[in-house]
Short mmCIF file of C-alpha atoms in Angstrom, two decimals:
data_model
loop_
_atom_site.label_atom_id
_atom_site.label_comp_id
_atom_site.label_asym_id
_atom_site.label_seq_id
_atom_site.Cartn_x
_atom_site.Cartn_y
_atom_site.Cartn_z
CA UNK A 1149 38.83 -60.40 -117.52
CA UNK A 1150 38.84 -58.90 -113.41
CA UNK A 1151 40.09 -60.89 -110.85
CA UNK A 1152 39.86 -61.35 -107.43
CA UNK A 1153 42.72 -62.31 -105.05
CA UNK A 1154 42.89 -63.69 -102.60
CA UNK A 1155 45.15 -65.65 -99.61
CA UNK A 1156 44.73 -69.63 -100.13
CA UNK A 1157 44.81 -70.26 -96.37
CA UNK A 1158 44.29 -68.18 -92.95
CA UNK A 1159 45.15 -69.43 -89.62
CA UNK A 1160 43.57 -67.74 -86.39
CA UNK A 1161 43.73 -68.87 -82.76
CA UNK A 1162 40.19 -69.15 -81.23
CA UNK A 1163 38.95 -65.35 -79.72
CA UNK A 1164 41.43 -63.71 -81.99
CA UNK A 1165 40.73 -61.50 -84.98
CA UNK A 1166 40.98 -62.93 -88.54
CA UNK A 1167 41.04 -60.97 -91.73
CA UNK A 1168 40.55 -62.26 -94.93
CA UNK A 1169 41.90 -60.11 -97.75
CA UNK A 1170 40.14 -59.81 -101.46
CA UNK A 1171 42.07 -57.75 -103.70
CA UNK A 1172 40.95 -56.33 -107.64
CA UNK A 1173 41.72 -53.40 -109.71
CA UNK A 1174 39.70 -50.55 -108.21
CA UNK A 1175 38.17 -52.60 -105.99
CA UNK A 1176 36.71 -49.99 -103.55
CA UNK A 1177 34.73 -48.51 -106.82
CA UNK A 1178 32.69 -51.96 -106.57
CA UNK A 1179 30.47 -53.22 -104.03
CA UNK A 1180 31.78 -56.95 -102.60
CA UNK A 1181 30.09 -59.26 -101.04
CA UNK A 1182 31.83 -62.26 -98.63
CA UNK A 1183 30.36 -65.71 -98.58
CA UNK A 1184 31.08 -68.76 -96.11
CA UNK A 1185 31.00 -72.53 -97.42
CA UNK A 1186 31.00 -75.23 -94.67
CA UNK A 1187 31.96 -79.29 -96.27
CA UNK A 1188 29.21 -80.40 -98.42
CA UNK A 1189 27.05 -77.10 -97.37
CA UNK A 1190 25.93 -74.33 -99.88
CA UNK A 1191 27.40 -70.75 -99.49
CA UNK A 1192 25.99 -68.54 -97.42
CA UNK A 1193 26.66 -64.60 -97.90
CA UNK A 1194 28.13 -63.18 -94.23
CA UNK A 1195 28.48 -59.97 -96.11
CA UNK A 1196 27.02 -57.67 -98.82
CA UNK A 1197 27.66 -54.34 -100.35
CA UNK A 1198 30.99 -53.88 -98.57
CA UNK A 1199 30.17 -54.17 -95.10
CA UNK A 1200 26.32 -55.11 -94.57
CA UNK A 1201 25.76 -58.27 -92.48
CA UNK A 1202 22.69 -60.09 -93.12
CA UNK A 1203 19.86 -61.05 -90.56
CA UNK A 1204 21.08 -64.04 -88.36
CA UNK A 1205 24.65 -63.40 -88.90
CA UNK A 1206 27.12 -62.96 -86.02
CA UNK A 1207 28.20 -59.73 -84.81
CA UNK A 1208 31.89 -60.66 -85.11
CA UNK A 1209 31.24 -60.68 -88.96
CA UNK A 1210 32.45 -57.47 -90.53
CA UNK A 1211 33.72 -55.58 -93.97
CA UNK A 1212 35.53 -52.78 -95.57
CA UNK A 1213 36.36 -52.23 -98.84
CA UNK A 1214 38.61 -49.02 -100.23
CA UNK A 1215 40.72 -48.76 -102.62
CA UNK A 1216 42.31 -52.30 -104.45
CA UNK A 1217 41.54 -54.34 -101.24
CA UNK A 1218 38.53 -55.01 -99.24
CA UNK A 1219 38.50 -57.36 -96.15
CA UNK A 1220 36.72 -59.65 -94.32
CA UNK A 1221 37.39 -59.34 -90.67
CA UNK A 1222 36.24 -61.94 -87.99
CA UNK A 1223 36.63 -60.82 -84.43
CA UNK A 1224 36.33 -63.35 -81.69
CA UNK A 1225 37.33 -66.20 -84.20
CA UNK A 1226 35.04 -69.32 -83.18
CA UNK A 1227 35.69 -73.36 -84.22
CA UNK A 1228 32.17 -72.67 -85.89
CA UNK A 1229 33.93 -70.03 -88.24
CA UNK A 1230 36.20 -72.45 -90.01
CA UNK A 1231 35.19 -73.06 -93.25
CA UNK A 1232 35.97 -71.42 -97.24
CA UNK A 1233 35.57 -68.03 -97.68
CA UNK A 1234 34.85 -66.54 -100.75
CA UNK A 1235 34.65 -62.62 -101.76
CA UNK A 1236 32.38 -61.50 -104.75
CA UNK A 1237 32.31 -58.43 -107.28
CA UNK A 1238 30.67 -57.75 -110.35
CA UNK A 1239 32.47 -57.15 -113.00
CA UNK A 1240 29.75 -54.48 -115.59
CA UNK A 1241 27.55 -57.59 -115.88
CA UNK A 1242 29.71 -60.17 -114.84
CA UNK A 1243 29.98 -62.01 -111.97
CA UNK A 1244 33.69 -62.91 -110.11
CA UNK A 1245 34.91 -64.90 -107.51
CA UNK A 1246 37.92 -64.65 -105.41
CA UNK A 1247 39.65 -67.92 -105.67
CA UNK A 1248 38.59 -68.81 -102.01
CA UNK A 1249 39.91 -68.68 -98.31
CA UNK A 1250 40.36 -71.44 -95.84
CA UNK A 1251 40.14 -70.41 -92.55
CA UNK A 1252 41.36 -72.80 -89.95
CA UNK A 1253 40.99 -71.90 -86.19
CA UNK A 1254 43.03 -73.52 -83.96
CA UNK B 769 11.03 -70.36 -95.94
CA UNK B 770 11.67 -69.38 -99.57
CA UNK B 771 13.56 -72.34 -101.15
CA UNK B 772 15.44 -73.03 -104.47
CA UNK B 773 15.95 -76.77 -105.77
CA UNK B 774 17.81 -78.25 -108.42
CA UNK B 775 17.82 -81.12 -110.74
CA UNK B 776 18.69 -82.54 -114.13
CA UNK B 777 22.37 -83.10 -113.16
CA UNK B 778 24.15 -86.40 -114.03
CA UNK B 779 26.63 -88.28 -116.05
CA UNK B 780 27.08 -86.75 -119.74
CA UNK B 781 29.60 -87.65 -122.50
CA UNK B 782 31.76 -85.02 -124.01
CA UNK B 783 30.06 -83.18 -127.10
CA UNK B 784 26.54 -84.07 -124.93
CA UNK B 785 23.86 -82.11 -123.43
CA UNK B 786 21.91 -81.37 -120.26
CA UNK B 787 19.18 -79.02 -119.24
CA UNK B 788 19.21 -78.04 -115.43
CA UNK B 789 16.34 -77.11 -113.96
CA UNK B 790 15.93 -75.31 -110.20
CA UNK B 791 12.30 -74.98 -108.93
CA UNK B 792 11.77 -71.84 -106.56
CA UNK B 793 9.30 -71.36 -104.12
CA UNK B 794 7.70 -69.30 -101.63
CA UNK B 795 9.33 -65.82 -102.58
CA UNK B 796 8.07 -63.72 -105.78
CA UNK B 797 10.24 -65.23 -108.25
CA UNK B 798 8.96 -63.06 -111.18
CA UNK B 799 10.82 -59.88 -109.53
CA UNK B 800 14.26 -61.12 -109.48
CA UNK B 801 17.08 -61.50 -111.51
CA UNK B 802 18.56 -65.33 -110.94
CA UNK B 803 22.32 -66.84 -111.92
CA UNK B 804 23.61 -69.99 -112.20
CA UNK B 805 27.23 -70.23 -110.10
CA UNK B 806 28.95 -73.31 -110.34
CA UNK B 807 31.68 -75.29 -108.43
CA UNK B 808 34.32 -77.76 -109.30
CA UNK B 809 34.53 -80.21 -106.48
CA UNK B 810 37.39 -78.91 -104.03
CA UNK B 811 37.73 -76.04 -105.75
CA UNK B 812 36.02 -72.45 -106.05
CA UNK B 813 32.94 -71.04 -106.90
CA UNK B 814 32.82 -70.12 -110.50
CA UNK B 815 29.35 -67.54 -111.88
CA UNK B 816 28.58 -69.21 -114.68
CA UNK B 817 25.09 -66.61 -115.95
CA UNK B 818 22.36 -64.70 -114.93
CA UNK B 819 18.88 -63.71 -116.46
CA UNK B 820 16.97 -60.82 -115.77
CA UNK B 821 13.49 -60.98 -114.48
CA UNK B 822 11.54 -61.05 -117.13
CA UNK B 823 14.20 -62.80 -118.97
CA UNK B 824 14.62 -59.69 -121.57
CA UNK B 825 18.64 -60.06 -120.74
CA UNK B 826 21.05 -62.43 -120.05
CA UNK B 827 25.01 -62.42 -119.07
CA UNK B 828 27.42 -65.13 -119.45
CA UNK B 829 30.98 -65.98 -118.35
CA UNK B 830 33.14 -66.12 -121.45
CA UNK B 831 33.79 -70.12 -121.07
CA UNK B 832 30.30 -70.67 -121.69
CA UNK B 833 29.08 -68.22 -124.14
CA UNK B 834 27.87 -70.13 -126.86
CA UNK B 835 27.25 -73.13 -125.29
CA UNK B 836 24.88 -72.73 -122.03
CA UNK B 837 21.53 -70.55 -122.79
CA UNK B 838 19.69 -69.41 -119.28
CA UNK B 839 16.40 -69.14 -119.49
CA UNK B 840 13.32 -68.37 -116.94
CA UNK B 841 9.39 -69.55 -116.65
CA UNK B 842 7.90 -67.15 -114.21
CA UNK B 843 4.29 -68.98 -114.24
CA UNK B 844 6.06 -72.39 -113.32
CA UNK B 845 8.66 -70.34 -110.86
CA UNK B 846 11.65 -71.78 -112.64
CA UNK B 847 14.82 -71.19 -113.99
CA UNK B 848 17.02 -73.80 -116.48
CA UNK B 849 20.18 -73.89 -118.09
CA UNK B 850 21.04 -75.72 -121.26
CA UNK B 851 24.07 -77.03 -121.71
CA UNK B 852 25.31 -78.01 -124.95
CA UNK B 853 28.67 -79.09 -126.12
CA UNK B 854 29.60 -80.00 -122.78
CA UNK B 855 33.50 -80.40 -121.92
CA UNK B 856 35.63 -82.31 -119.17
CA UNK B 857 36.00 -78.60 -117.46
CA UNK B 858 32.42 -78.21 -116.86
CA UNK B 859 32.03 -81.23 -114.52
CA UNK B 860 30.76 -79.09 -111.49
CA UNK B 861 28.39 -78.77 -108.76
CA UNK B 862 25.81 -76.31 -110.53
CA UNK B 863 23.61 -73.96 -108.15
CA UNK B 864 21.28 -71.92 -108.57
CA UNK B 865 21.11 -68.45 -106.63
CA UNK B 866 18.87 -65.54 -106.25
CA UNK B 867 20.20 -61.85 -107.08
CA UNK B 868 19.42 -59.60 -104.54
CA UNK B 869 21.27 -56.50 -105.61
CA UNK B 870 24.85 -56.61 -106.06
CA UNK B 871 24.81 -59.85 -103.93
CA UNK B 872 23.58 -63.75 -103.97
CA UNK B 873 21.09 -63.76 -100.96
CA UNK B 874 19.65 -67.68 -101.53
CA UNK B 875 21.44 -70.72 -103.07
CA UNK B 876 19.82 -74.16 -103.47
CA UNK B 877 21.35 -77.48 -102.85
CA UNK B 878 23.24 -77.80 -105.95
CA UNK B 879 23.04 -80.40 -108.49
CA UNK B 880 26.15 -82.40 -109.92
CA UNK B 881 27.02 -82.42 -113.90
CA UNK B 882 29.82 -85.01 -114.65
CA UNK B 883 31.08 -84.67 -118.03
CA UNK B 884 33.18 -88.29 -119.10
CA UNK B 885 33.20 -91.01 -121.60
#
């Protein structure tokens, strides 16, 4: 079955840049999609189809995706940003997760 | 504000069943596909199945093929999942989610299975 990869834990300073990192066979031939999970919140998608940001989410919010790795990169890291992180691919007519990223800012 | 709420979780012995149920409103349900994704507390999100929208097709994740059946009623603007034969690895938080495209644009609340004698 695919898999997704990714880092168990990022740490970022507050105003730097973090990048989260999803990796998969081919990845780049699939369109991912990035999704943030506060505590006891549902996840909400911060990106789709690579590197589309949805109405009402930041700026600093952006994506790439080529080759076996696409990224989540977070510019201007804010306390608000810290939460799981999750990437998403389908797999023919499968869904997959990455296994999830904490991001702490501090 | 469209919306997407779920029920029908709760306590369940091994071998047991459960039907979830997650009530949509205020978007056209009957034009999308829907999935179930599911979440072991502290841990990841897992997809668990998806239906298209008019229910003529359905996907599963391996673990649960044979087991959970997803299923749709457009005219009531809902979307269940039975789950039969339920094991100690599908205790999860169970949400429902809207398919928009190659993405999940709408999750509900989520509603909490507990499989245990």
């Amino acid at each position: 079955s695919y898999e997704l990869t990714q880092p168990p834990s990022v740490s970022v300073s507050p105003g730097q840049t973090a990048s989260i990192t999803c990796s998969g066979d081919q990845l780049g031939e699939k369109y991912v999609s990035w999704y943030q999970q506060k505590p006891g919140q549902s996840p909400v998608v911060v990106i789709y189809e690579d590197n589309k940001r949805p109405s009402g989410i930041p700026e600093r919010f952006s994506g790439s995706n080529s080759g076996n790795t696409a990224t989540l990169t977070i510019s201007g890291t804010q306390a608000v940003d810290e939460a799981d992180y999750y990437c998403q691919a389908w797999d023919f007519n499968t869904g997959v997760f990455g296994g999830g990223t904490k991001l702490t800012v501090l | 504000e469209m919306r997407l709420v779920e029920s029908g979780g709760g306590l369940v012995q091994p071998g047991g069943s459960l039907r979830l149920s997650c009530a949509a409103s205020d978007f056209s349900f009957n034009i999308h596909w829907m999935s179930w994704v599911r979440q072991v507390p502290g841990k990841g999100l897992e997809w668990v199945a998806n239906i298209k929208k008019d229910g003529s097709e359905k996907n599963y994740v391996d673990s649960v093929k044979g087991r959970f059946t997803i299923s749709r009623d457009n005219a009531k603007n809902s979307l269940y999942l039975q789950m039969n034969s339920l094991r100690g690895e599908d205790t999860a938080v169970y949400y429902c989610a809207r398919d928009k495209g190659y993405h999940f644009d709408s999750w509900g609340q989520g509603t909490l299975v507990t499989v245990s004698s």
